[in-house]
Amino acid sequence: MNNDLIKIKSEAEGEIRAAKTTADLERVRILYLGREQGKITGILRALKNTSAEERVRVGSFANALRSEVDRLLQQRMAELKKGTMGSALKEEWIDVTRPGARKPKGTIHPITQVRNNVEKIFATMGFSVVEGPEVETEWYNFDALNIPADHPARDMWDTFWLKQPENQKSEILNPKQTQNSKLKTQKLLLRTHTSPVQVRYMEKNNPPIRIIAPGRAYRYEATDASHDFQFNQLEGLMVDKKITIANFKAVMEEFFKRFFSVGTTIRLRPSFFPFVEPGFEIDISCIVCAGHGCSVCKRTGWLELAGAGMVHPNVFKHAGYNPKDVSGFAFGMGLERIAMMKYKIPDIRLFNSGDVRFLKQF
Ligand code: DAH
């Protein structure tokens, strides 16, 4: 009997060592330790029919053998598992020094960049950023700004008017406006400039006022390299007791200097806008040729960048101020225009073209 056990032991050891997979090993386990047919299990079961003396002698050896085979099986199992893990690691080897797969990343639109930049510069001079609606009433866009009813800008050819059912025209009235004036027509349009924000803000706030109002404006017109039907403007307004053109000039000069990062001087040319008196156009000395004359400034040495002026008394009145108590300046400029100057962009239509070759450059 003992000889049998010794033989079984060496066989089992050999087969366990030879098992190449966990499935092989399971087969070996069943062969020796399986409940029904296992060779060692069989010997242990057969002990029932032997003498007590034999049972002790063989039994202890067979039990020891069972434990030993069990131990070897577990050991081999651990080896095989480690082996498969090892090969998986080899196959799925990761080179941690390899650059990762880059996700395509967008860039901030040049107009947004310019707007952020402009806001930052004015913020350091104490200006707050405010916004107004793009769908505006005829009152705020025109009447309140002293633009008379027969002004050509009100023509349907210049402005995107919104179709409104008759019954809705009164619904959008705000109570404060109806009390004040019958003049405040409520026809809706896409604002043609950001100037209406001036009146909206002054109605709700008292001087001193220092605001800028960036945002989109719309004109019903054909497009070309320097005109688009939608564009962005920057409105500015400063109102206090004794604001003069000198304050205005200082603020603008500082702004342009910092925005274009080159020293420029500004020039004010008399001009007309119904909501200011006096009114002017702001030119800056050409940032490309420093005023000597080049193709960008069309040999004049100057770049026309904004409209401005001292706020008209009627605008103050419409906002509920007494024009005798306050004075102030306002200005409006195109964000696309100053972006085109800064980055030398030849065509305004590129901004809304969605062309990534253009957008990627910023
Ligand atoms: N709103 C004018 C435009 O769109 C620009 C402008 C001119 C704004 C003079 C102003 C100003 O505030 O004072 O053409």
GROMACS .gro file of C-alpha atoms and ligand atoms in nm:
model
  376
    1MET     CA    1   0.000   0.000   0.000
    2ASN     CA    2   0.275   0.233   0.093
    3ASN     CA    3   0.446   0.162  -0.232
    4ASP     CA    4   0.132   0.260  -0.415
    5LEU     CA    5   0.124   0.585  -0.226
    6ILE     CA    6   0.484   0.662  -0.304
    7LYS     CA    7   0.416   0.597  -0.671
    8ILE     CA    8   0.106   0.815  -0.665
    9LYS     CA    9   0.303   1.086  -0.496
   10SER     CA   10   0.570   1.098  -0.761
   11GLU     CA   11   0.313   1.079  -1.041
   12ALA     CA   12   0.110   1.358  -0.893
   13GLU     CA   13   0.418   1.574  -0.846
   14GLY     CA   14   0.516   1.518  -1.208
   15GLU     CA   15   0.176   1.595  -1.346
   16ILE     CA   16   0.132   1.904  -1.136
   17ARG     CA   17   0.463   2.034  -1.257
   18ALA     CA   18   0.369   1.951  -1.618
   19ALA     CA   19   0.035   2.132  -1.606
   20LYS     CA   20   0.059   2.429  -1.842
   21THR     CA   21  -0.276   2.589  -1.784
   22THR     CA   22  -0.516   2.625  -1.494
   23ALA     CA   23  -0.752   2.391  -1.681
   24ASP     CA   24  -0.477   2.122  -1.698
   25LEU     CA   25  -0.418   2.166  -1.332
   26GLU     CA   26  -0.785   2.127  -1.249
   27ARG     CA   27  -0.780   1.798  -1.440
   28VAL     CA   28  -0.484   1.681  -1.228
   29ARG     CA   29  -0.665   1.782  -0.912
   30ILE     CA   30  -0.969   1.578  -1.006
   31LEU     CA   31  -0.750   1.285  -1.098
   32TYR     CA   32  -0.596   1.269  -0.750
   33LEU     CA   33  -0.825   1.451  -0.514
   34GLY     CA   34  -1.162   1.438  -0.695
   35ARG     CA   35  -1.448   1.326  -0.471
   36GLU     CA   36  -1.566   1.038  -0.685
   37GLN     CA   37  -1.267   0.902  -0.872
   38GLY     CA   38  -0.967   1.071  -0.718
   39LYS     CA   39  -0.680   0.826  -0.667
   40ILE     CA   40  -0.590   0.953  -0.320
   41THR     CA   41  -0.956   0.996  -0.226
   42GLY     CA   42  -1.007   0.630  -0.329
   43ILE     CA   43  -0.728   0.510  -0.103
   44LEU     CA   44  -0.862   0.707   0.191
   45ARG     CA   45  -1.210   0.574   0.129
   46ALA     CA   46  -1.079   0.214   0.107
   47LEU     CA   47  -0.929   0.246   0.456
   48LYS     CA   48  -1.274   0.178   0.600
   49ASN     CA   49  -1.237  -0.185   0.507
   50THR     CA   50  -0.890  -0.242   0.651
   51SER     CA   51  -0.770  -0.334   0.997
   52ALA     CA   52  -0.734  -0.067   1.262
   53GLU     CA   53  -0.356  -0.099   1.256
   54GLU     CA   54  -0.339  -0.062   0.879
   55ARG     CA   55  -0.580   0.230   0.896
   56VAL     CA   56  -0.345   0.420   1.127
   57ARG     CA   57  -0.033   0.344   0.931
   58VAL     CA   58  -0.160   0.401   0.582
   59GLY     CA   59  -0.415   0.660   0.688
   60SER     CA   60  -0.164   0.906   0.827
   61PHE     CA   61   0.057   0.868   0.522
   62ALA     CA   62  -0.237   0.905   0.282
   63ASN     CA   63  -0.364   1.210   0.468
   64ALA     CA   64  -0.018   1.365   0.459
   65LEU     CA   65  -0.003   1.290   0.089
   66ARG     CA   66  -0.342   1.452   0.032
   67SER     CA   67  -0.224   1.767   0.210
   68GLU     CA   68   0.101   1.768   0.016
   69VAL     CA   69  -0.070   1.726  -0.322
   70ASP     CA   70  -0.317   1.994  -0.226
   71ARG     CA   71  -0.032   2.228  -0.137
   72LEU     CA   72   0.149   2.155  -0.463
   73LEU     CA   73  -0.169   2.219  -0.661
   74GLN     CA   74  -0.216   2.554  -0.493
   75GLN     CA   75   0.143   2.648  -0.546
   76ARG     CA   76   0.129   2.554  -0.914
   77MET     CA   77  -0.200   2.741  -0.952
   78ALA     CA   78  -0.038   3.053  -0.814
   79GLU     CA   79   0.253   3.013  -1.055
   80LEU     CA   80   0.024   2.971  -1.355
   81LYS     CA   81  -0.183   3.273  -1.261
   82LYS     CA   82   0.124   3.483  -1.218
   83GLY     CA   83   0.244   3.354  -1.555
   84THR     CA   84  -0.071   3.466  -1.737
   85MET     CA   85  -0.055   3.799  -1.565
   86GLY     CA   86   0.302   3.827  -1.673
   87SER     CA   87   0.217   3.768  -2.036
   88ALA     CA   88  -0.079   4.007  -2.022
   89LEU     CA   89   0.155   4.270  -1.890
   90LYS     CA   90   0.394   4.199  -2.173
   91GLU     CA   91   0.120   4.230  -2.434
   92GLU     CA   92  -0.034   4.539  -2.282
   93TRP     CA   93   0.293   4.705  -2.205
   94ILE     CA   94   0.259   5.078  -2.167
   95ASP     CA   95   0.527   5.323  -2.263
   96VAL     CA   96   0.464   5.591  -2.007
   97THR     CA   97   0.708   5.824  -2.177
   98ARG     CA   98   0.501   5.831  -2.499
   99PRO     CA   99   0.311   6.156  -2.557
  100GLY     CA  100  -0.063   6.112  -2.494
  101ALA     CA  101  -0.330   6.136  -2.762
  102ARG     CA  102  -0.412   6.502  -2.771
  103LYS     CA  103  -0.776   6.607  -2.776
  104PRO     CA  104  -0.840   6.878  -3.031
  105LYS     CA  105  -0.885   7.199  -2.838
  106GLY     CA  106  -1.058   7.512  -2.962
  107THR     CA  107  -0.933   7.863  -2.919
  108ILE     CA  108  -1.108   8.173  -2.792
  109HIS     CA  109  -1.266   8.369  -3.075
  110PRO     CA  110  -1.060   8.679  -3.160
  111ILE     CA  111  -1.356   8.909  -3.093
  112THR     CA  112  -1.405   8.753  -2.749
  113GLN     CA  113  -1.034   8.797  -2.682
  114VAL     CA  114  -1.051   9.159  -2.785
  115ARG     CA  115  -1.363   9.212  -2.577
  116ASN     CA  116  -1.199   9.055  -2.269
  117ASN     CA  117  -0.893   9.267  -2.321
  118VAL     CA  118  -1.092   9.588  -2.364
  119GLU     CA  119  -1.298   9.512  -2.054
  120LYS     CA  120  -0.983   9.457  -1.852
  121ILE     CA  121  -0.832   9.788  -1.960
  122PHE     CA  122  -1.145   9.989  -1.885
  123ALA     CA  123  -1.195   9.806  -1.555
  124THR     CA  124  -0.859   9.937  -1.435
  125MET     CA  125  -0.987  10.288  -1.509
  126GLY     CA  126  -1.293  10.229  -1.294
  127PHE     CA  127  -1.546  10.140  -1.565
  128SER     CA  128  -1.806   9.867  -1.505
  129VAL     CA  129  -1.926   9.637  -1.780
  130VAL     CA  130  -2.300   9.643  -1.846
  131GLU     CA  131  -2.518   9.487  -2.111
  132GLY     CA  132  -2.844   9.563  -2.285
  133PRO     CA  133  -3.086   9.365  -2.502
  134GLU     CA  134  -3.014   9.296  -2.868
  135VAL     CA  135  -3.384   9.309  -2.945
  136GLU     CA  136  -3.451   9.670  -2.865
  137THR     CA  137  -3.749   9.906  -2.875
  138GLU     CA  138  -3.769  10.191  -3.122
  139TRP     CA  139  -3.772  10.426  -2.822
  140TYR     CA  140  -3.436  10.322  -2.677
  141ASN     CA  141  -3.266  10.269  -3.010
  142PHE     CA  142  -3.376  10.599  -3.163
  143ASP     CA  143  -3.613  10.841  -2.984
  144ALA     CA  144  -3.438  10.842  -2.647
  145LEU     CA  145  -3.111  10.908  -2.826
  146ASN     CA  146  -3.251  11.216  -2.991
  147ILE     CA  147  -3.263  11.053  -3.332
  148PRO     CA  148  -3.562  11.217  -3.496
  149ALA     CA  149  -3.851  11.024  -3.647
  150ASP     CA  150  -3.750  11.116  -4.000
  151HIS     CA  151  -3.388  11.009  -3.958
  152PRO     CA  152  -3.286  10.778  -4.244
  153ALA     CA  153  -3.149  10.516  -3.999
  154ARG     CA  154  -3.507  10.434  -3.907
  155ASP     CA  155  -3.578  10.336  -4.262
  156MET     CA  156  -3.664   9.972  -4.316
  157TRP     CA  157  -3.361   9.957  -4.544
  158ASP     CA  158  -3.121  10.025  -4.260
  159THR     CA  159  -3.277   9.835  -3.975
  160PHE     CA  160  -3.408   9.487  -3.903
  161TRP     CA  161  -3.759   9.552  -3.776
  162LEU     CA  162  -3.938   9.268  -3.603
  163LYS     CA  163  -4.287   9.171  -3.709
  164GLN     CA  164  -4.521   9.199  -3.415
  165PRO     CA  165  -4.889   9.131  -3.386
  166GLU     CA  166  -5.075   9.453  -3.289
  167ASN     CA  167  -5.188   9.313  -2.953
  168GLN     CA  168  -4.835   9.236  -2.841
  169LYS     CA  169  -4.708   9.588  -2.882
  170SER     CA  170  -4.875   9.696  -2.562
  171GLU     CA  171  -4.784   9.384  -2.369
  172ILE     CA  172  -4.416   9.456  -2.373
  173LEU     CA  173  -4.463   9.807  -2.234
  174ASN     CA  174  -4.308   9.846  -1.897
  175PRO     CA  175  -4.526  10.043  -1.654
  176LYS     CA  176  -4.271  10.316  -1.588
  177GLN     CA  177  -4.247  10.396  -1.957
  178THR     CA  178  -4.621  10.420  -2.023
  179GLN     CA  179  -4.667  10.677  -1.749
  180ASN     CA  180  -4.385  10.891  -1.876
  181SER     CA  181  -4.446  10.945  -2.238
  182LYS     CA  182  -4.660  10.860  -2.532
  183LEU     CA  183  -4.354  10.904  -2.746
  184LYS     CA  184  -4.203  10.579  -2.629
  185THR     CA  185  -4.297  10.363  -2.921
  186GLN     CA  186  -4.259   9.994  -2.867
  187LYS     CA  187  -4.188   9.872  -3.214
  188LEU     CA  188  -3.912   9.614  -3.188
  189LEU     CA  189  -3.592   9.592  -3.387
  190LEU     CA  190  -3.246   9.443  -3.371
  191ARG     CA  191  -3.047   9.725  -3.215
  192THR     CA  192  -2.844   9.915  -3.472
  193HIS     CA  193  -2.587  10.022  -3.211
  194THR     CA  194  -2.505   9.977  -2.843
  195SER     CA  195  -2.592  10.339  -2.758
  196PRO     CA  196  -2.939  10.249  -2.620
  197VAL     CA  197  -2.762  10.095  -2.319
  198GLN     CA  198  -2.665  10.451  -2.216
  199VAL     CA  199  -3.027  10.549  -2.157
  200ARG     CA  200  -3.126  10.215  -2.005
  201TYR     CA  201  -2.843  10.245  -1.755
  202MET     CA  202  -2.899  10.610  -1.667
  203GLU     CA  203  -3.270  10.544  -1.602
  204LYS     CA  204  -3.177  10.304  -1.327
  205ASN     CA  205  -2.859  10.460  -1.188
  206ASN     CA  206  -2.747  10.797  -1.066
  207PRO     CA  207  -2.419  10.968  -1.149
  208PRO     CA  208  -2.128  10.932  -1.116
  209ILE     CA  209  -2.137  10.680  -1.398
  210ARG     CA  210  -1.851  10.501  -1.563
  211ILE     CA  211  -1.964  10.214  -1.784
  212ILE     CA  212  -1.877  10.030  -2.098
  213ALA     CA  213  -2.137   9.824  -2.283
  214PRO     CA  214  -1.996   9.574  -2.530
  215GLY     CA  215  -2.229   9.370  -2.747
  216ARG     CA  216  -2.371   9.280  -3.083
  217ALA     CA  217  -2.542   9.524  -3.314
  218TYR     CA  218  -2.714   9.473  -3.650
  219ARG     CA  219  -2.757   9.670  -3.969
  220TYR     CA  220  -2.966   9.577  -4.267
  221GLU     CA  221  -2.702   9.620  -4.533
  222ALA     CA  222  -2.496   9.445  -4.795
  223THR     CA  223  -2.169   9.301  -4.671
  224ASP     CA  224  -1.819   9.378  -4.795
  225ALA     CA  225  -1.466   9.358  -4.656
  226SER     CA  226  -1.540   9.624  -4.395
  227HIS     CA  227  -1.917   9.588  -4.336
  228ASP     CA  228  -2.114   9.300  -4.194
  229PHE     CA  229  -2.483   9.288  -4.105
  230GLN     CA  230  -2.393   9.183  -3.753
  231PHE     CA  231  -2.096   9.312  -3.561
  232ASN     CA  232  -1.985   9.406  -3.213
  233GLN     CA  233  -1.963   9.749  -3.065
  234LEU     CA  234  -1.826   9.894  -2.751
  235GLU     CA  235  -2.023  10.177  -2.600
  236GLY     CA  236  -1.872  10.392  -2.329
  237LEU     CA  237  -2.032  10.645  -2.098
  238MET     CA  238  -1.893  10.864  -1.823
  239VAL     CA  239  -2.124  11.105  -1.643
  240ASP     CA  240  -2.061  11.322  -1.340
  241LYS     CA  241  -2.084  11.684  -1.236
  242LYS     CA  242  -1.802  11.835  -1.437
  243ILE     CA  243  -1.690  11.594  -1.702
  244THR     CA  244  -1.516  11.762  -1.995
  245ILE     CA  245  -1.360  11.667  -2.325
  246ALA     CA  246  -1.024  11.671  -2.145
  247ASN     CA  247  -1.139  11.373  -1.935
  248PHE     CA  248  -1.257  11.204  -2.248
  249LYS     CA  249  -0.929  11.253  -2.430
  250ALA     CA  250  -0.727  11.121  -2.139
  251VAL     CA  251  -0.939  10.806  -2.106
  252MET     CA  252  -0.930  10.730  -2.478
  253GLU     CA  253  -0.560  10.795  -2.517
  254GLU     CA  254  -0.484  10.565  -2.227
  255PHE     CA  255  -0.713  10.297  -2.368
  256PHE     CA  256  -0.564  10.297  -2.718
  257LYS     CA  257  -0.210  10.304  -2.587
  258ARG     CA  258  -0.275   9.996  -2.378
  259PHE     CA  259  -0.488   9.813  -2.630
  260PHE     CA  260  -0.243   9.845  -2.918
  261SER     CA  261   0.065   9.832  -2.691
  262VAL     CA  262   0.224  10.117  -2.882
  263GLY     CA  263   0.232  10.485  -2.814
  264THR     CA  264  -0.037  10.663  -3.016
  265THR     CA  265  -0.183  11.006  -3.009
  266ILE     CA  266  -0.547  11.077  -3.072
  267ARG     CA  267  -0.715  11.339  -3.280
  268LEU     CA  268  -1.074  11.452  -3.252
  269ARG     CA  269  -1.251  11.562  -3.568
  270PRO     CA  270  -1.585  11.743  -3.551
  271SER     CA  271  -1.868  11.518  -3.659
  272PHE     CA  272  -2.240  11.478  -3.608
  273PHE     CA  273  -2.433  11.224  -3.404
  274PRO     CA  274  -2.779  11.327  -3.280
  275PHE     CA  275  -2.713  11.204  -2.925
  276VAL     CA  276  -2.404  11.417  -2.859
  277GLU     CA  277  -2.314  11.784  -2.875
  278PRO     CA  278  -2.043  11.852  -2.971
  279GLY     CA  279  -1.976  11.530  -3.155
  280PHE     CA  280  -1.653  11.399  -3.303
  281GLU     CA  281  -1.476  11.114  -3.470
  282ILE     CA  282  -1.173  10.977  -3.291
  283ASP     CA  283  -0.867  10.904  -3.499
  284ILE     CA  284  -0.548  10.753  -3.364
  285SER     CA  285  -0.208  10.801  -3.519
  286CYS     CA  286  -0.145  10.498  -3.741
  287ILE     CA  287  -0.009  10.210  -3.534
  288VAL     CA  288   0.160  10.057  -3.838
  289CYS     CA  289   0.362  10.353  -3.966
  290ALA     CA  290   0.352  10.577  -3.656
  291GLY     CA  291   0.179  10.849  -3.856
  292HIS     CA  292   0.415  10.861  -4.153
  293GLY     CA  293   0.161  10.728  -4.402
  294CYS     CA  294   0.116  10.368  -4.525
  295SER     CA  295  -0.141  10.151  -4.697
  296VAL     CA  296  -0.325  10.072  -4.373
  297CYS     CA  297  -0.394  10.439  -4.300
  298LYS     CA  298  -0.433  10.518  -4.671
  299ARG     CA  299  -0.133  10.753  -4.652
  300THR     CA  300  -0.309  10.984  -4.408
  301GLY     CA  301  -0.116  10.879  -4.098
  302TRP     CA  302  -0.446  10.846  -3.908
  303LEU     CA  303  -0.691  10.565  -3.837
  304GLU     CA  304  -1.056  10.640  -3.777
  305LEU     CA  305  -1.169  10.428  -3.485
  306ALA     CA  306  -1.471  10.561  -3.301
  307GLY     CA  307  -1.756  10.807  -3.276
  308ALA     CA  308  -1.794  11.015  -2.962
  309GLY     CA  309  -1.909  11.334  -2.805
  310MET     CA  310  -2.051  11.511  -2.503
  311VAL     CA  311  -2.388  11.363  -2.410
  312HIS     CA  312  -2.674  11.568  -2.559
  313PRO     CA  313  -2.905  11.742  -2.306
  314ASN     CA  314  -3.208  11.568  -2.460
  315VAL     CA  315  -3.055  11.227  -2.388
  316PHE     CA  316  -3.010  11.325  -2.023
  317LYS     CA  317  -3.371  11.443  -2.016
  318HIS     CA  318  -3.499  11.118  -2.161
  319ALA     CA  319  -3.307  10.928  -1.898
  320GLY     CA  320  -3.464  11.139  -1.622
  321TYR     CA  321  -3.162  11.362  -1.543
  322ASN     CA  322  -3.152  11.737  -1.530
  323PRO     CA  323  -2.899  11.837  -1.801
  324LYS     CA  324  -2.803  12.140  -1.591
  325ASP     CA  325  -2.673  11.918  -1.310
  326VAL     CA  326  -2.459  11.676  -1.507
  327SER     CA  327  -2.224  11.642  -1.800
  328GLY     CA  328  -2.057  11.349  -1.960
  329PHE     CA  329  -1.903  11.192  -2.263
  330ALA     CA  330  -2.002  10.890  -2.467
  331PHE     CA  331  -1.825  10.694  -2.734
  332GLY     CA  332  -1.892  10.398  -2.958
  333MET     CA  333  -1.648  10.187  -3.152
  334GLY     CA  334  -1.653   9.866  -3.352
  335LEU     CA  335  -1.478   9.574  -3.185
  336GLU     CA  336  -1.419   9.411  -3.522
  337ARG     CA  337  -1.255   9.731  -3.645
  338ILE     CA  338  -1.007   9.752  -3.359
  339ALA     CA  339  -0.945   9.375  -3.381
  340MET     CA  340  -0.874   9.411  -3.754
  341MET     CA  341  -0.629   9.690  -3.676
  342LYS     CA  342  -0.457   9.502  -3.399
  343TYR     CA  343  -0.421   9.170  -3.583
  344LYS     CA  344  -0.410   9.306  -3.941
  345ILE     CA  345  -0.720   9.116  -4.051
  346PRO     CA  346  -0.816   9.218  -4.404
  347ASP     CA  347  -1.186   9.116  -4.413
  348ILE     CA  348  -1.452   9.160  -4.145
  349ARG     CA  349  -1.649   8.863  -4.281
  350LEU     CA  350  -1.377   8.626  -4.159
  351PHE     CA  351  -1.497   8.667  -3.800
  352ASN     CA  352  -1.823   8.487  -3.860
  353SER     CA  353  -1.700   8.258  -4.136
  354GLY     CA  354  -1.636   7.967  -3.902
  355ASP     CA  355  -1.315   7.904  -4.097
  356VAL     CA  356  -1.081   7.717  -3.863
  357ARG     CA  357  -0.777   7.819  -4.064
  358PHE     CA  358  -0.859   8.174  -3.959
  359LEU     CA  359  -0.970   8.101  -3.603
  360LYS     CA  360  -0.670   7.879  -3.523
  361GLN     CA  361  -0.437   8.175  -3.558
  362PHE     CA  362  -0.561   8.333  -3.237
  363DAH     N1  363  -2.374  10.474  -3.207
  363DAH     C1  364  -2.285  10.527  -3.308
  363DAH     C2  365  -2.282  10.433  -3.427
  363DAH     O1  366  -2.320  10.321  -3.415
  363DAH     C3  367  -2.144  10.540  -3.253
  363DAH     C4  368  -2.135  10.646  -3.151
  363DAH     C5  369  -2.104  10.777  -3.190
  363DAH     C6  370  -2.159  10.620  -3.019
  363DAH     C7  371  -2.095  10.877  -3.099
  363DAH     C8  372  -2.149  10.719  -2.923
  363DAH     C9  373  -2.117  10.850  -2.966
  363DAH     O2  374  -2.171  10.699  -2.795
  363DAH     O3  375  -2.110  10.947  -2.872
  363DAH     O4  376  -2.240  10.473  -3.531
   0.00000   0.00000   0.00000
